[in-house]
Amino acid sequence: ITANDLSKTYGTANPTLTVSYSGFVNGETRANLTTRPAITTTATTNSPAGAYPITANGAVDPNYTFVYVPGTLTVNPAVLTVTAMDKSKTYGANNPNLTVTYSGWVNGDTQTSLTTPATATTTATAASPVGDYPITPAGAVNPNYAFNYVGGTLTVGQATLTIVANTLAKTYGSPNPTLTVAYSGFVNGDTQASLLGQPIITTTAVTGSSVGNYPITASSAYSPNYNINYLPGTLIITQVALFISADDQTKSAGSANPTLTASYSGFVNGDTQASLTTPPTLSTTATTNSPAGTYPISVSGAVDANYSIAYAGGTMTVSSTPLTFAAIPAKTYGTADFDPGASSGSAITYTSSNPAVATIVSGNVHI
């Protein structure tokens, strides 16, 4: 009676133990035995992987002498699947901790049952570009398990790069300054030169744009390693200085004031006096009847959003009006006075070293 060799997987119940017979005669079979043999093994469900004896004994039949040949129960390692867990990180960051999961434990075993736990490695480093990299598990040891390794993936995602358009200023009528940007978020020693596509920076303002704020925008930068976020800036156009000076004027006493005029310095963009939203107002304290002398000419009130306006006053000079007298006929002392016909629209001043010689009567000279 020979115990048949059998096998099972670690952690499973023992298979049914069987024997083979050799030596029956007279057409007999195991069914003719008075008592069939008992078959046993030292292996149990929890027995570690290895070889265990299978023995038979206890058969009874008066017609036979029994010889027993042992067999072997081979406990094979169970299959334990070790799977590397998928991980992710951003470009430029250190690798995360690589971990594995296990599937196939039996007999209440856990990771702590391993003689040597599995490790996981990847080809990715902190400097690896965006992409997918294998995570490879290996190295687990336990005699009760055959290891099946399933790789994972480390996904390197884009880092965030912020491109900020710098805020700039210029005066009305001047060309736009060079537009620039600032960067925040470069990693791995990258710089602007690392970008495969440089940003395009634009503004709606032109040389002739009016005073105000205009957006500066950046776009079109490219790098596979970065998710690019843009923040706009502002081009501030400020007023340019315009000087308005009242022109000096002259006139004679008794005459009407001339037309008051001004001179301009600082117009840009081809602007002229006609470009002002509100032209300046010019005024003077001199009037037609003002005596000879100097009088201020003031200028104010001009309005234009593109200009910061400063003023300079002028002067109105009023000169004396010369009087012309006709030749006066002679007369003899002691004769009657006569009117020489000399007159003027303004007061006449006549002087003499001898007051008795002449008098002034109603604006006429009488001698």
XYZ file of C-alpha atoms in Angstrom:
367
model
C 0.000 0.000 0.000
C 1.663 3.205 -1.238
C 0.548 6.668 -0.104
C 0.094 8.794 -3.197
C 2.182 11.973 -3.472
C 0.037 15.111 -3.375
C 0.475 18.859 -3.333
C -1.378 21.919 -2.148
C -0.897 25.640 -1.811
C 0.178 27.212 1.446
C -2.829 28.212 3.440
C -5.289 25.847 1.808
C -6.903 22.806 3.365
C -5.191 19.478 2.879
C -6.334 17.530 -0.143
C -7.972 14.157 0.249
C -5.217 11.659 0.980
C -5.205 8.512 -1.195
C -3.215 5.309 -1.606
C -2.447 2.880 -4.366
C -2.456 -0.890 -4.005
C -0.162 -3.455 -5.488
C -0.494 -7.255 -4.866
C -4.162 -8.054 -4.908
C -4.892 -11.609 -6.167
C -7.918 -13.639 -7.026
C -9.493 -10.603 -8.603
C -9.740 -8.857 -5.301
C -9.714 -5.096 -4.797
C -9.590 -2.725 -1.839
C -13.250 -3.403 -1.416
C -12.358 -6.932 -0.232
C -10.244 -5.643 2.676
C -11.666 -6.268 6.103
C -10.399 -2.826 7.166
C -9.076 -0.227 4.804
C -5.894 1.629 5.751
C -5.891 4.985 7.525
C -3.939 7.729 5.685
C -2.444 10.655 7.603
C 0.013 13.532 7.220
C 1.675 15.941 9.567
C 0.749 18.863 7.323
C -2.141 21.125 8.243
C -3.804 24.108 6.612
C -1.296 26.397 8.294
C 1.816 24.387 7.540
C 4.564 26.405 5.884
C 5.684 25.587 2.399
C 7.681 22.376 2.303
C 7.410 18.572 2.080
C 5.403 16.558 4.579
C 5.106 12.736 4.848
C 1.922 10.941 4.012
C 1.645 7.592 5.792
C -0.811 4.695 5.557
C -1.407 1.976 8.147
C -4.046 -0.092 9.850
C -5.302 -2.147 6.881
C -6.726 -5.558 7.925
C -7.262 -8.682 5.833
C -6.345 -12.268 6.866
C -5.278 -13.102 3.341
C -2.624 -10.386 3.038
C 0.480 -9.200 4.735
C 0.728 -5.431 4.295
C 3.767 -3.403 3.349
C 3.341 0.410 3.553
C 5.199 2.888 1.379
C 4.921 6.570 2.493
C 4.160 9.439 0.148
C 4.785 13.163 0.285
C 2.457 16.150 0.609
C 4.201 19.120 -0.934
C 3.007 22.487 0.333
C 3.749 25.035 -2.417
C 4.106 28.756 -1.788
C 0.953 30.802 -2.213
C 1.006 33.532 -4.813
C 1.253 36.992 -3.220
C 0.749 39.919 -5.569
C 2.784 42.979 -4.724
C 1.469 46.094 -6.505
C 3.297 49.390 -6.569
C 0.820 52.173 -5.826
C 0.470 54.919 -8.423
C 1.837 58.259 -7.271
C 1.975 61.796 -8.557
C 4.027 64.914 -7.947
C 4.663 68.270 -9.569
C 7.676 69.046 -11.681
C 10.609 70.061 -9.524
C 9.286 68.451 -6.328
C 10.990 65.591 -4.538
C 9.656 62.122 -5.190
C 6.862 61.045 -2.826
C 7.267 57.998 -0.634
C 6.788 54.940 -2.814
C 4.527 52.284 -1.342
C 3.114 48.894 -2.284
C -0.032 46.942 -1.556
C -0.328 43.194 -1.094
C -2.989 40.817 -2.320
C -3.099 37.111 -1.534
C -2.307 36.803 2.161
C -3.454 33.575 3.784
C -3.396 32.135 7.271
C -3.830 35.586 8.764
C -0.458 36.717 7.464
C 0.267 40.396 6.942
C 3.152 42.512 5.711
C 4.859 41.941 9.039
C 4.985 38.230 8.213
C 7.494 38.877 5.449
C 11.083 38.005 6.125
C 11.993 41.008 3.976
C 9.357 43.529 2.865
C 9.108 44.648 -0.734
C 10.659 47.917 -1.873
C 9.665 50.186 -4.743
C 11.888 52.306 -6.957
C 11.405 54.709 -9.854
C 13.553 56.243 -12.543
C 12.067 59.677 -11.832
C 14.015 62.322 -9.905
C 13.207 65.831 -8.680
C 14.499 67.174 -12.001
C 12.542 64.808 -14.239
C 10.367 66.546 -16.855
C 6.614 66.201 -16.924
C 5.588 62.678 -17.893
C 4.955 59.144 -16.587
C 7.690 57.092 -14.946
C 7.574 53.414 -13.876
C 7.478 52.409 -10.235
C 8.972 48.962 -9.837
C 8.369 46.750 -6.763
C 10.837 44.011 -5.829
C 12.728 42.290 -3.051
C 10.031 40.702 -0.878
C 11.089 37.478 0.860
C 8.985 34.799 2.544
C 9.310 31.085 1.861
C 5.561 30.621 1.977
C 4.886 32.944 -0.936
C 5.755 33.208 -4.571
C 5.720 36.902 -5.467
C 3.965 38.417 -8.408
C 5.036 42.022 -8.927
C 2.817 44.614 -10.599
C 4.418 47.940 -11.439
C 2.881 51.356 -10.816
C 3.282 54.791 -12.358
C 4.713 58.006 -10.996
C 3.079 60.883 -12.854
C 5.064 64.119 -12.880
C 2.589 66.969 -13.398
C 3.172 70.561 -14.401
C 4.341 73.112 -11.866
C 2.498 76.436 -11.777
C 4.357 79.382 -13.281
C 2.891 82.853 -12.851
C 3.832 85.518 -15.386
C 2.999 89.041 -14.217
C 2.989 91.969 -16.647
C 4.895 94.784 -14.960
C 3.051 98.052 -14.379
C 4.704 100.954 -16.251
C 4.141 104.652 -16.814
C 4.720 107.199 -19.561
C 3.651 110.735 -20.372
C 1.028 111.592 -22.936
C 2.491 111.752 -26.421
C 5.616 109.721 -25.698
C 6.312 106.300 -27.238
C 5.353 103.243 -25.216
C 8.111 101.992 -22.922
C 9.509 98.499 -23.379
C 6.946 96.110 -21.912
C 8.327 93.601 -19.409
C 7.123 90.758 -17.200
C 8.148 89.149 -13.927
C 8.117 85.401 -13.191
C 7.137 83.477 -10.095
C 7.310 79.698 -9.777
C 10.403 78.544 -11.648
C 11.901 75.335 -10.196
C 14.932 73.152 -10.885
C 17.028 76.230 -11.636
C 14.852 77.106 -14.630
C 14.743 80.682 -15.906
C 12.957 82.582 -18.641
C 15.476 81.061 -21.039
C 14.104 77.600 -20.196
C 10.762 78.399 -21.818
C 10.264 76.887 -25.253
C 8.016 79.812 -26.182
C 8.611 83.296 -24.815
C 5.625 85.395 -23.682
C 4.154 87.997 -25.998
C 3.449 91.257 -24.130
C 0.968 93.761 -25.542
C -1.019 96.838 -24.563
C -3.867 98.736 -26.147
C -2.060 102.038 -25.584
C -0.217 103.779 -28.428
C 1.841 106.953 -28.644
C -1.272 109.069 -29.171
C -3.410 107.479 -26.447
C -5.036 109.885 -24.010
C -4.224 110.119 -20.319
C -5.558 107.070 -18.455
C -4.841 103.450 -17.546
C -4.389 100.801 -20.226
C -4.034 97.027 -19.705
C -0.753 95.264 -20.338
C -1.257 91.555 -21.038
C 1.115 88.632 -21.510
C 0.300 85.436 -23.402
C 1.651 82.585 -25.532
C 4.520 81.454 -23.271
C 5.072 77.707 -23.447
C 6.849 74.997 -21.507
C 5.647 71.417 -21.132
C 6.797 71.499 -17.515
C 4.640 74.438 -16.451
C 0.988 75.355 -16.234
C 1.245 79.071 -16.949
C -0.964 81.603 -15.198
C -1.004 85.215 -16.410
C -1.650 88.369 -14.397
C -2.188 91.673 -16.250
C -0.339 94.903 -15.560
C -1.184 98.541 -16.270
C 0.352 101.177 -18.503
C -0.361 104.502 -16.814
C -0.339 107.508 -19.143
C 0.147 110.749 -17.224
C -0.330 114.392 -18.240
C 2.400 116.288 -20.035
C 3.231 119.877 -18.996
C 1.748 122.684 -21.138
C 2.789 126.311 -20.542
C 0.439 129.094 -21.582
C 1.906 132.602 -21.546
C -0.128 135.772 -22.044
C 1.528 137.850 -24.774
C 2.635 141.368 -23.814
C 0.563 144.108 -25.467
C 0.775 147.894 -25.929
C -1.728 150.643 -26.700
C -2.114 154.391 -26.476
C -4.096 156.032 -23.741
C -7.658 156.507 -24.831
C -7.631 153.674 -27.362
C -9.539 150.413 -27.083
C -7.705 147.379 -25.731
C -6.087 145.220 -28.414
C -7.097 141.569 -28.781
C -5.387 139.619 -26.019
C -3.415 136.579 -27.193
C -1.351 133.789 -25.662
C 1.631 131.658 -26.629
C 1.839 127.881 -25.983
C 4.782 125.618 -25.190
C 4.507 121.847 -24.709
C 1.945 120.593 -27.222
C 2.624 116.987 -28.365
C 0.989 114.560 -30.802
C 0.403 117.403 -33.250
C -1.982 119.101 -30.819
C -2.621 122.832 -31.104
C -4.648 125.428 -29.268
C -7.655 124.057 -31.093
C -7.142 120.681 -29.394
C -7.910 122.063 -25.940
C -11.216 121.028 -24.462
C -11.605 124.557 -23.116
C -9.384 127.408 -24.383
C -7.828 129.796 -21.876
C -9.450 133.051 -20.831
C -7.315 136.218 -21.073
C -8.151 139.436 -19.218
C -6.569 142.713 -18.142
C -7.445 145.491 -15.748
C -6.696 148.089 -18.427
C -9.650 149.789 -20.123
C -10.056 152.369 -22.848
C -9.863 155.154 -20.278
C -6.911 153.785 -18.329
C -4.117 156.343 -17.829
C -0.664 155.679 -19.190
C 1.091 152.912 -17.268
C 1.436 149.131 -17.080
C -1.414 146.723 -16.373
C -1.338 142.937 -15.829
C -2.690 140.525 -18.416
C -3.818 137.307 -16.746
C -4.518 133.933 -18.342
C -6.416 130.972 -16.831
C -9.186 128.444 -17.296
C -7.775 126.218 -20.040
C -8.880 122.592 -19.755
C -7.493 119.412 -21.358
C -7.230 116.025 -19.684
C -3.926 115.284 -21.405
C -2.093 118.321 -20.101
C -1.016 119.724 -16.773
C -1.352 123.427 -17.482
C 0.799 126.211 -16.007
C 0.283 129.903 -16.713
C 2.475 132.993 -17.060
C 0.897 136.475 -17.120
C 1.762 139.272 -19.509
C 1.762 143.100 -19.392
C -0.403 145.729 -21.071
C 1.592 148.944 -21.515
C -0.550 152.075 -21.968
C 1.472 154.985 -23.466
C 0.688 158.744 -23.369
C -1.157 160.284 -26.323
C 0.849 163.165 -27.884
C -1.080 166.493 -28.424
C -0.545 168.508 -31.538
C -1.236 172.270 -31.483
C -1.677 174.480 -34.512
C 0.597 177.487 -34.884
C -0.715 180.309 -32.666
C -0.921 183.774 -34.239
C 0.972 186.498 -32.459
C -0.775 189.318 -30.567
C 0.379 192.468 -28.963
C 0.513 192.869 -25.261
C -2.449 194.658 -23.985
C -4.776 193.775 -26.807
C -7.856 191.589 -26.342
C -7.462 187.808 -25.881
C -8.421 185.559 -28.745
C -9.003 181.790 -29.156
C -6.187 180.218 -31.174
C -8.393 177.223 -31.848
C -6.085 174.681 -30.244
C -8.040 171.938 -28.513
C -7.784 168.319 -27.476
C -10.090 165.553 -26.505
C -8.131 165.101 -23.331
C -6.978 167.487 -20.663
C -4.426 170.023 -21.771
C -1.475 170.872 -19.598
C 0.275 174.078 -20.282
C 3.117 175.489 -18.231
C 4.843 178.846 -18.220
C 7.440 180.482 -16.098
C 5.169 183.481 -15.992
C 1.647 182.503 -14.939
C 0.342 185.825 -16.065
C 1.236 185.060 -19.622
C -1.270 182.238 -20.234
C -4.396 180.676 -18.829
C -6.316 177.462 -19.551
C -9.988 177.972 -20.260
C -12.324 174.993 -20.953
C -9.553 173.045 -22.577
C -8.530 175.919 -24.849
C -5.351 177.814 -24.581
C -5.782 181.572 -24.311
C -2.853 183.909 -24.481
